[in-house]
Short mmCIF file of C-alpha atoms in Angstrom, two decimals:
data_model
loop_
_atom_site.label_atom_id
_atom_site.label_comp_id
_atom_site.label_asym_id
_atom_site.label_seq_id
_atom_site.Cartn_x
_atom_site.Cartn_y
_atom_site.Cartn_z
CA MET A 21 -2.02 29.97 23.13
CA PRO A 22 -4.26 29.36 26.21
CA GLU A 23 -7.13 31.16 24.44
CA HIS A 24 -6.63 28.98 21.36
CA THR A 25 -6.63 25.83 23.51
CA THR A 26 -9.79 26.92 25.29
CA ALA A 27 -11.52 27.66 21.98
CA SER A 28 -10.55 24.24 20.63
CA ARG A 29 -11.92 22.51 23.70
CA LEU A 30 -15.17 24.42 23.46
CA GLN A 31 -15.46 23.61 19.77
CA LEU A 32 -15.04 19.91 20.49
CA SER A 33 -17.54 20.03 23.33
CA GLY A 34 -20.10 21.91 21.24
CA LEU A 35 -19.70 19.65 18.20
CA CYS A 36 -20.03 16.48 20.29
CA PHE A 37 -23.15 17.89 21.91
CA LEU A 38 -24.76 18.86 18.61
CA LEU A 39 -23.93 15.55 16.91
CA GLN A 40 -25.23 13.52 19.86
CA ILE A 41 -28.48 15.50 20.03
CA LEU A 42 -28.91 15.05 16.26
CA THR A 43 -28.40 11.29 16.44
CA ILE A 44 -30.75 10.97 19.43
CA ILE A 45 -33.49 12.77 17.50
CA LEU A 46 -32.94 10.63 14.40
CA PHE A 47 -32.85 7.43 16.49
CA ALA A 48 -36.10 8.41 18.19
CA ALA A 49 -37.77 9.06 14.85
CA PHE A 50 -36.50 6.12 12.82
CA VAL A 51 -34.59 3.39 14.72
CA ARG A 52 -36.32 0.37 16.22
CA TYR A 53 -35.08 -3.04 17.38
CA SER A 54 -35.39 -5.74 14.77
CA PRO A 55 -37.82 -8.64 15.37
CA GLU A 56 -34.86 -10.97 14.81
CA SER A 57 -33.86 -10.40 18.45
CA SER A 58 -37.38 -10.21 19.80
CA PRO A 59 -38.97 -13.17 21.61
CA GLY A 60 -42.40 -12.26 20.34
CA PRO A 61 -44.12 -13.37 17.12
CA CYS A 62 -42.71 -12.09 13.88
CA SER A 63 -44.60 -9.78 11.58
CA GLN A 64 -45.51 -11.22 8.21
CA GLN A 65 -43.98 -8.18 6.54
CA LEU A 66 -40.54 -8.87 8.01
CA ASN A 67 -38.26 -11.75 7.29
CA CYS A 68 -37.24 -13.22 10.67
CA SER A 69 -35.20 -16.14 9.43
CA TRP A 70 -32.13 -14.54 11.03
CA ARG A 71 -33.69 -14.69 14.49
CA ASN A 72 -32.48 -18.18 15.27
CA GLN A 73 -29.00 -17.27 14.09
CA ASP A 74 -28.84 -13.98 15.96
CA SER A 75 -28.15 -15.25 19.45
CA GLY A 76 -26.07 -18.31 18.64
CA PHE A 77 -24.37 -17.28 15.43
CA GLN A 78 -24.32 -13.55 14.85
CA HIS A 79 -23.81 -12.27 18.42
CA PRO A 80 -20.38 -13.90 18.96
CA ARG A 81 -19.26 -12.53 15.61
CA PHE A 82 -20.55 -9.09 16.48
CA ARG A 83 -18.63 -9.26 19.75
CA ASP A 84 -15.41 -10.26 17.97
CA VAL A 85 -15.80 -7.65 15.25
CA HIS A 86 -16.55 -4.96 17.80
CA LEU A 87 -13.53 -5.86 19.91
CA GLN A 88 -11.41 -5.87 16.79
CA ALA A 89 -12.58 -2.39 15.78
CA LEU A 90 -12.26 -0.92 19.26
CA LEU A 91 -9.11 -2.57 20.59
CA GLY A 92 -7.29 -3.83 17.51
CA PHE A 93 -7.58 -0.67 15.44
CA GLY A 94 -7.59 1.54 18.53
CA PHE A 95 -4.14 0.39 19.60
CA LEU A 96 -2.82 0.34 16.05
CA VAL A 97 -3.23 4.09 15.65
CA ALA A 98 -1.03 4.64 18.73
CA PHE A 99 1.91 4.69 16.35
CA LEU A 100 3.62 7.93 17.25
CA GLY A 101 5.39 8.60 20.51
CA ARG A 102 4.09 12.15 20.61
CA TYR A 103 0.44 11.18 20.06
CA GLY A 104 0.25 7.58 21.38
CA PRO A 105 -2.18 7.75 24.34
CA GLY A 106 -4.11 10.64 22.79
CA SER A 107 -4.54 8.66 19.57
CA VAL A 108 -6.23 5.84 21.47
CA ALA A 109 -8.64 8.33 23.03
CA ILE A 110 -9.41 9.87 19.64
CA SER A 111 -9.97 6.44 18.10
CA ILE A 112 -12.55 5.68 20.80
CA LEU A 113 -14.24 9.01 20.02
CA VAL A 114 -14.34 8.07 16.33
CA VAL A 115 -15.77 4.62 17.14
CA ALA A 116 -18.44 6.08 19.42
CA PHE A 117 -19.74 8.47 16.78
CA ALA A 118 -19.11 6.34 13.69
CA ILE A 119 -21.25 3.46 14.98
CA GLN A 120 -24.21 5.74 15.63
CA TRP A 121 -23.90 7.51 12.29
CA ALA A 122 -23.35 4.24 10.39
CA VAL A 123 -26.49 2.71 11.92
CA LEU A 124 -28.46 5.63 10.51
CA ILE A 125 -26.84 5.96 7.09
CA GLN A 126 -26.63 2.22 6.41
CA GLY A 127 -30.07 1.75 7.92
CA PHE A 128 -31.67 3.99 5.32
CA SER A 129 -29.97 1.91 2.61
CA TYR A 130 -30.32 -1.67 3.86
CA PHE A 131 -32.58 -1.94 6.92
CA PHE A 132 -35.35 0.57 6.14
CA LEU A 133 -38.94 -0.68 6.09
CA ASN A 134 -42.23 1.10 6.56
CA GLY A 135 -40.49 4.30 7.57
CA LYS A 136 -38.31 2.69 10.26
CA ILE A 137 -34.76 1.39 10.57
CA TYR A 138 -34.63 -2.03 12.24
CA VAL A 139 -31.37 -2.77 14.01
CA GLY A 140 -30.02 -6.14 15.11
CA ALA A 141 -26.78 -8.09 15.17
CA GLN A 142 -26.38 -7.92 11.37
CA SER A 143 -26.80 -4.15 11.22
CA MET A 144 -24.33 -3.69 14.07
CA VAL A 145 -21.74 -5.87 12.31
CA SER A 146 -22.19 -3.70 9.21
CA ALA A 147 -21.72 -0.57 11.34
CA ASP A 148 -18.50 -2.00 12.78
CA PHE A 149 -17.19 -2.72 9.28
CA CYS A 150 -17.82 0.92 8.43
CA THR A 151 -16.12 2.03 11.64
CA ALA A 152 -13.07 -0.06 10.80
CA ALA A 153 -12.74 1.71 7.44
CA ILE A 154 -12.90 5.12 9.13
CA LEU A 155 -10.24 4.11 11.66
CA ILE A 156 -8.00 3.09 8.76
CA SER A 157 -8.53 6.53 7.23
CA THR A 158 -7.51 8.27 10.43
CA GLY A 159 -4.11 6.58 10.19
CA ALA A 160 -3.25 8.67 7.13
CA VAL A 161 -3.84 11.98 8.92
CA LEU A 162 -2.83 11.04 12.46
CA GLY A 163 -1.04 13.85 14.27
CA ARG A 164 -2.15 16.50 11.77
CA VAL A 165 -5.84 16.92 12.61
CA ASN A 166 -7.54 17.86 15.85
CA PRO A 167 -10.49 15.99 17.37
CA VAL A 168 -13.01 18.37 15.80
CA GLN A 169 -11.61 17.71 12.34
CA MET A 170 -11.56 13.99 13.10
CA LEU A 171 -15.27 14.04 13.87
CA LEU A 172 -16.00 15.88 10.63
CA LEU A 173 -13.87 13.34 8.76
CA THR A 174 -15.95 10.58 10.38
CA LEU A 175 -19.19 12.29 9.40
CA LEU A 176 -18.12 12.46 5.75
CA GLY A 177 -16.32 9.11 5.72
CA VAL A 178 -19.28 7.08 6.96
CA THR A 179 -21.51 8.63 4.31
CA LEU A 180 -19.04 7.98 1.50
CA PHE A 181 -18.35 4.46 2.78
CA THR A 182 -22.04 3.58 2.59
CA LEU A 183 -22.33 5.08 -0.89
CA ASN A 184 -19.24 3.22 -2.08
CA GLU A 185 -20.47 -0.04 -0.54
CA TYR A 186 -23.88 0.33 -2.15
CA ILE A 187 -22.37 0.98 -5.59
CA LEU A 188 -19.91 -1.92 -5.38
CA LEU A 189 -22.05 -4.57 -3.71
CA SER A 190 -25.58 -3.74 -4.80
CA LEU A 191 -25.29 -2.05 -8.18
CA MET A 192 -22.14 -3.72 -9.51
CA GLY A 193 -22.57 -7.05 -7.73
CA VAL A 194 -19.00 -7.12 -6.40
CA SER A 195 -18.36 -9.79 -3.78
CA ASP A 196 -16.34 -8.60 -0.77
CA SER A 197 -16.91 -10.63 2.37
CA GLY A 198 -14.02 -9.37 4.50
CA GLY A 199 -13.74 -5.90 3.02
CA SER A 200 -10.66 -5.93 0.80
CA LEU A 201 -12.27 -3.20 -1.30
CA THR A 202 -14.99 -1.75 0.90
CA VAL A 203 -13.00 -1.56 4.14
CA HIS A 204 -9.24 -1.67 3.49
CA THR A 205 -8.95 -0.06 0.08
CA PHE A 206 -11.63 2.55 0.69
CA GLY A 207 -10.29 3.41 4.13
CA ALA A 208 -6.73 3.79 2.84
CA TYR A 209 -7.45 5.94 -0.18
CA PHE A 210 -10.09 8.06 1.50
CA GLY A 211 -7.53 8.84 4.18
CA LEU A 212 -4.88 9.61 1.56
CA MET A 213 -7.29 11.93 -0.24
CA VAL A 214 -7.94 13.84 2.98
CA SER A 215 -4.20 13.93 3.68
CA ARG A 216 -3.56 15.48 0.27
CA ILE A 217 -6.24 18.10 0.83
CA LEU A 218 -4.74 18.99 4.21
CA HIS A 219 -1.21 19.26 2.83
CA GLN A 220 0.69 22.21 4.29
CA PRO A 221 4.39 22.30 3.30
CA HIS A 222 5.63 24.16 6.36
CA MET A 223 3.74 21.81 8.68
CA ASP A 224 4.37 18.48 6.93
CA LYS A 225 8.15 18.94 7.14
CA ARG A 226 8.10 18.63 10.92
CA LYS A 227 10.02 15.49 11.82
CA GLU A 228 8.41 15.34 15.24
CA GLN A 229 5.30 13.91 13.64
CA GLN A 230 7.28 10.79 12.79
CA ASP A 231 8.64 10.43 16.32
CA ALA A 232 8.06 6.93 17.66
CA GLY A 233 9.32 5.99 21.08
CA HIS A 234 9.21 2.86 23.17
CA GLN A 235 5.65 3.31 24.42
CA PRO A 236 3.99 2.87 21.00
CA ASP A 237 5.65 -0.54 20.69
CA VAL A 238 3.67 -1.62 23.74
CA PHE A 239 0.47 -0.52 22.02
CA ALA A 240 1.61 -2.28 18.84
CA VAL A 241 2.12 -5.52 20.75
CA VAL A 242 -1.38 -5.43 22.20
CA GLY A 243 -2.96 -4.37 18.91
CA THR A 244 -1.16 -7.09 16.96
CA ILE A 245 -2.24 -9.76 19.43
CA TYR A 246 -5.85 -8.63 19.06
CA LEU A 247 -5.46 -8.83 15.29
CA TRP A 248 -4.32 -12.43 15.53
CA ILE A 249 -7.14 -13.39 17.90
CA PHE A 250 -10.13 -11.65 16.39
CA TRP A 251 -9.46 -10.98 12.72
CA PRO A 252 -10.56 -14.44 11.48
CA SER A 253 -13.96 -13.63 13.01
CA PHE A 254 -13.85 -10.24 11.29
CA THR A 255 -13.24 -11.89 7.91
CA SER A 256 -16.03 -14.43 8.41
CA ALA A 257 -18.50 -12.14 10.20
CA THR A 258 -20.72 -11.67 7.15
CA THR A 259 -20.63 -15.33 6.18
CA VAL A 260 -24.10 -16.75 6.69
CA HIS A 261 -23.60 -20.21 5.21
CA ASP A 262 -21.80 -22.64 7.51
CA ASN A 263 -19.79 -24.15 4.63
CA ALA A 264 -18.01 -20.87 3.99
CA GLU A 265 -16.99 -20.09 7.57
CA PRO A 266 -14.14 -22.64 8.01
CA TRP A 267 -12.51 -21.53 4.76
CA ALA A 268 -12.61 -17.86 5.77
CA VAL A 269 -11.09 -18.58 9.17
CA LEU A 270 -8.39 -20.98 7.96
CA ASN A 271 -7.40 -18.91 4.93
CA THR A 272 -7.00 -15.88 7.17
CA TYR A 273 -4.83 -17.75 9.65
CA PHE A 274 -2.58 -19.17 6.94
CA SER A 275 -2.24 -15.73 5.39
CA LEU A 276 -1.36 -14.26 8.78
CA VAL A 277 1.49 -16.65 9.48
CA ALA A 278 2.97 -16.33 5.99
CA SER A 279 2.82 -12.54 5.94
CA THR A 280 4.59 -12.38 9.30
CA LEU A 281 7.42 -14.56 8.08
CA ALA A 282 7.68 -12.42 4.95
CA THR A 283 8.52 -9.31 6.92
CA PHE A 284 11.25 -11.22 8.78
CA VAL A 285 12.66 -12.18 5.39
CA LEU A 286 12.67 -8.73 3.80
CA SER A 287 12.99 -6.15 6.57
CA PRO A 288 16.54 -7.17 7.64
CA VAL A 289 17.61 -6.77 4.01
CA LEU A 290 16.06 -3.32 3.55
CA TYR A 291 16.84 -1.83 6.94
CA GLU A 292 19.97 -1.73 9.05
CA GLU A 293 18.19 -2.38 12.33
CA SER A 294 19.49 -5.46 14.12
CA THR A 295 16.07 -6.49 15.39
CA LEU A 296 12.60 -6.11 13.91
CA ARG A 297 10.36 -3.56 15.55
CA MET A 298 6.90 -4.66 16.62
CA VAL A 299 5.34 -2.05 14.36
CA GLN A 300 6.77 -3.86 11.33
CA ILE A 301 5.22 -7.15 12.44
CA GLN A 302 1.96 -5.30 12.99
CA ASP A 303 2.06 -3.96 9.43
CA ALA A 304 2.70 -7.42 8.00
CA THR A 305 -0.20 -8.81 10.01
CA LEU A 306 -2.55 -6.17 8.66
CA ALA A 307 -1.41 -6.78 5.10
CA GLY A 308 -1.97 -10.52 5.51
CA VAL A 309 -5.57 -10.09 6.61
CA ALA A 310 -6.36 -7.32 4.13
CA VAL A 311 -5.44 -9.53 1.19
CA MET A 312 -7.89 -12.21 2.38
CA GLY A 313 -10.87 -9.88 2.69
CA MET A 314 -12.43 -10.79 -0.65
CA ALA A 315 -10.98 -14.25 -1.28
CA GLY A 316 -11.17 -15.60 2.26
CA GLU A 317 -14.42 -17.46 1.68
CA MET A 318 -13.24 -18.90 -1.61
CA LEU A 319 -11.32 -22.09 -2.20
CA VAL A 320 -7.87 -20.54 -1.96
CA THR A 321 -6.39 -23.85 -0.68
CA PRO A 322 -3.94 -23.90 2.26
CA PHE A 323 -0.81 -23.52 0.15
CA GLY A 324 -2.50 -20.79 -1.88
CA ALA A 325 -3.29 -18.85 1.29
CA LEU A 326 0.34 -19.17 2.34
CA ILE A 327 1.56 -17.89 -1.04
CA VAL A 328 -0.82 -14.94 -1.06
CA GLY A 329 -0.06 -14.08 2.58
CA PHE A 330 3.67 -14.21 1.90
CA LEU A 331 3.32 -11.86 -1.09
CA ALA A 332 1.17 -9.48 0.97
CA GLY A 333 3.76 -9.49 3.74
CA LEU A 334 6.38 -8.23 1.31
CA ILE A 335 4.34 -5.14 0.44
CA PRO A 336 4.71 -3.09 3.68
CA PRO A 337 8.54 -3.14 3.93
CA LEU A 338 8.90 -2.48 0.20
CA GLY A 339 6.26 0.22 0.34
CA PHE A 340 7.76 2.05 3.29
CA ARG A 341 11.20 1.84 1.70
CA PHE A 342 10.35 2.96 -1.83
CA LEU A 343 6.73 4.16 -2.24
CA THR A 344 6.18 6.31 0.85
CA PRO A 345 8.99 8.76 -0.03
CA VAL A 346 7.49 9.13 -3.52
CA LEU A 347 4.03 9.84 -2.11
CA CYS A 348 5.48 12.51 0.13
CA SER A 349 7.86 14.19 -2.30
CA ARG A 350 6.04 13.89 -5.62
CA LEU A 351 2.35 13.70 -4.73
CA LYS A 352 2.54 15.78 -1.54
CA ILE A 353 0.70 13.08 0.43
CA GLN A 354 1.93 12.42 3.94
CA ASP A 355 0.86 8.95 5.03
CA THR A 356 1.52 9.00 8.77
CA CYS A 357 0.81 5.34 9.54
CA GLY A 358 1.47 3.96 6.06
CA VAL A 359 -2.11 2.96 5.29
CA HIS A 360 -1.26 2.84 1.59
CA ASN A 361 1.28 0.07 2.16
CA VAL A 362 -0.63 -1.77 4.88
CA HIS A 363 -4.24 -1.53 3.69
CA GLY A 364 -4.46 0.02 0.23
CA LEU A 365 -2.11 -2.11 -1.84
CA PRO A 366 -2.89 -5.41 -0.03
CA GLY A 367 -6.60 -4.61 -0.45
CA ILE A 368 -6.14 -4.19 -4.20
CA LEU A 369 -4.14 -7.43 -4.32
CA GLY A 370 -6.97 -9.16 -2.46
CA ALA A 371 -9.51 -7.83 -4.95
CA LEU A 372 -7.44 -9.10 -7.87
CA LEU A 373 -7.13 -12.48 -6.16
CA GLY A 374 -10.88 -12.65 -5.66
CA MET A 375 -11.50 -11.84 -9.31
CA LEU A 376 -9.03 -14.53 -10.40
CA LEU A 377 -10.54 -17.20 -8.18
CA THR A 378 -14.04 -16.32 -9.35
CA ALA A 379 -12.98 -16.58 -12.99
CA LEU A 380 -11.28 -19.94 -12.41
CA ALA A 381 -14.03 -21.43 -10.23
CA THR A 382 -15.58 -24.68 -11.41
CA ALA A 383 -18.28 -26.95 -10.02
CA ASP A 384 -15.71 -29.75 -9.69
CA ALA A 385 -13.47 -27.61 -7.52
CA TYR A 386 -16.24 -26.50 -5.19
CA GLY A 387 -18.12 -29.78 -5.07
CA ALA A 388 -21.00 -31.31 -6.94
CA VAL A 389 -23.67 -29.66 -4.83
CA LEU A 390 -22.38 -26.10 -4.48
CA LYS A 391 -21.13 -23.60 -6.96
CA ILE A 392 -19.54 -20.21 -6.57
CA LYS A 393 -21.94 -17.33 -6.57
CA GLY A 394 -20.66 -14.32 -4.69
CA LEU A 395 -19.51 -13.11 -1.34
CA ARG A 396 -20.68 -10.33 0.87
CA SER A 397 -23.65 -8.20 0.00
CA PRO A 398 -25.88 -5.82 1.88
CA PRO A 399 -28.56 -7.89 3.59
CA ASP A 400 -31.31 -6.84 1.21
CA THR A 401 -29.65 -7.80 -2.09
CA ARG A 402 -29.67 -11.57 -2.02
CA CYS A 403 -32.38 -14.21 -1.74
CA LEU A 404 -32.36 -15.34 1.89
CA GLU A 405 -31.87 -19.02 1.22
CA ASN A 406 -28.82 -18.30 -0.95
CA THR A 407 -27.20 -15.39 0.89
CA VAL A 408 -23.53 -14.43 0.84
CA LEU A 409 -21.40 -17.20 -0.71
CA TRP A 410 -23.16 -20.34 -1.84
CA GLU A 411 -26.00 -21.26 -4.11
CA VAL A 412 -27.40 -24.77 -4.39
CA ALA A 413 -26.74 -25.90 -7.94
CA GLU A 414 -30.08 -27.55 -8.56
CA GLU A 415 -32.27 -24.91 -6.91
CA GLY A 416 -30.74 -21.55 -7.78
CA CYS A 417 -31.98 -18.05 -7.23
CA ASP A 418 -32.91 -15.62 -9.97
CA ARG A 419 -30.26 -12.92 -9.85
CA GLY A 420 -32.65 -10.29 -11.05
CA ALA A 421 -35.24 -11.26 -8.45
CA SER A 422 -32.69 -10.88 -5.70
CA ARG A 423 -32.36 -7.16 -6.36
CA LYS A 424 -34.84 -4.91 -4.65
CA GLU A 425 -37.18 -2.95 -6.83
CA PRO A 426 -37.10 0.86 -6.73
CA GLY A 427 -38.91 2.19 -3.70
CA THR A 428 -38.92 -1.13 -1.84
CA SER A 429 -36.75 -2.56 0.87
CA THR A 430 -36.32 -5.98 2.41
CA LEU A 431 -35.25 -6.50 6.01
CA VAL A 432 -33.08 -9.50 6.80
#
């Protein structure tokens, strides 16, 4: 046993060293600071219209998104009594590597120009979105993988996340501002896929993996509070147009409060516990924000956000009561933190809501000047003056012209 522990520690040390050296070399060869944050004159080849927004608009959002990924998700994975403090440490390890790897992989897709990757506030927000998806994935395999395997999962997950995002947002034109599909749904089902691959009957029957003591509730309290504080900024972080930001923030808040009440309605009926555990409130909070990822910037209306949030809040208690045992017994998928109930299903519900609102959108509903066009997209797939949500009705932007031609790239 001591020899095995020593070998594991050396493997982790060696892998961290190799990955860090690799990223340093790649950063030295390709990564440069974007002119958007530079005080000097802007090159004619680069679009620097984001520069004025970077310090006053994008930096606070980057700060909020980064805190959300590091503290919110970091404390949320401290679910098990046996692995609580260690899970927080592993989540920080995942964040540290995922951000570096995401800057490189996403940079080659969205921020690559003249042989260089230009990084700024927008690219860092995109990297944090990717990191959030990977942290969701780790919840499905928590307690059953070691740090070395977690790093390898991060290496693969970041690559697949970028590929999935490119297919959905660039090729298919899907709109997903807050990540209902790209962050929550992808993170949940990627983690479940890895969990199924790692299935070992004699190991997965150990009840100690489901041990949750009093200490994790403390982590759950802190993580849930961070969710309430910073998630509206997470949902609106990729919203460039000012008109879309208030809707994203308010819709998220209304969904949060309704989803929390929903778990107080249903959990006492399904479970015999006299008081609700903080983890259950945490799950309802996550479901409420996941469902608003795609539709947050749309005209959901206040009562609509309450309805959707309430429905999303019903999913976790029902899922843990009826779906999780089926996943474990029939499909041989052990979902340690219930990411299927908390992120996967609410993410799908959010995608369906976004599709419905897009189909029902009219110029009268959104105002005479603006019309619905689409939500989040990689920075190089929309005309700058019409990015993210809104398009001026009279001016317009040729949809075909907004797509980059093969072999070209546009830096925003």
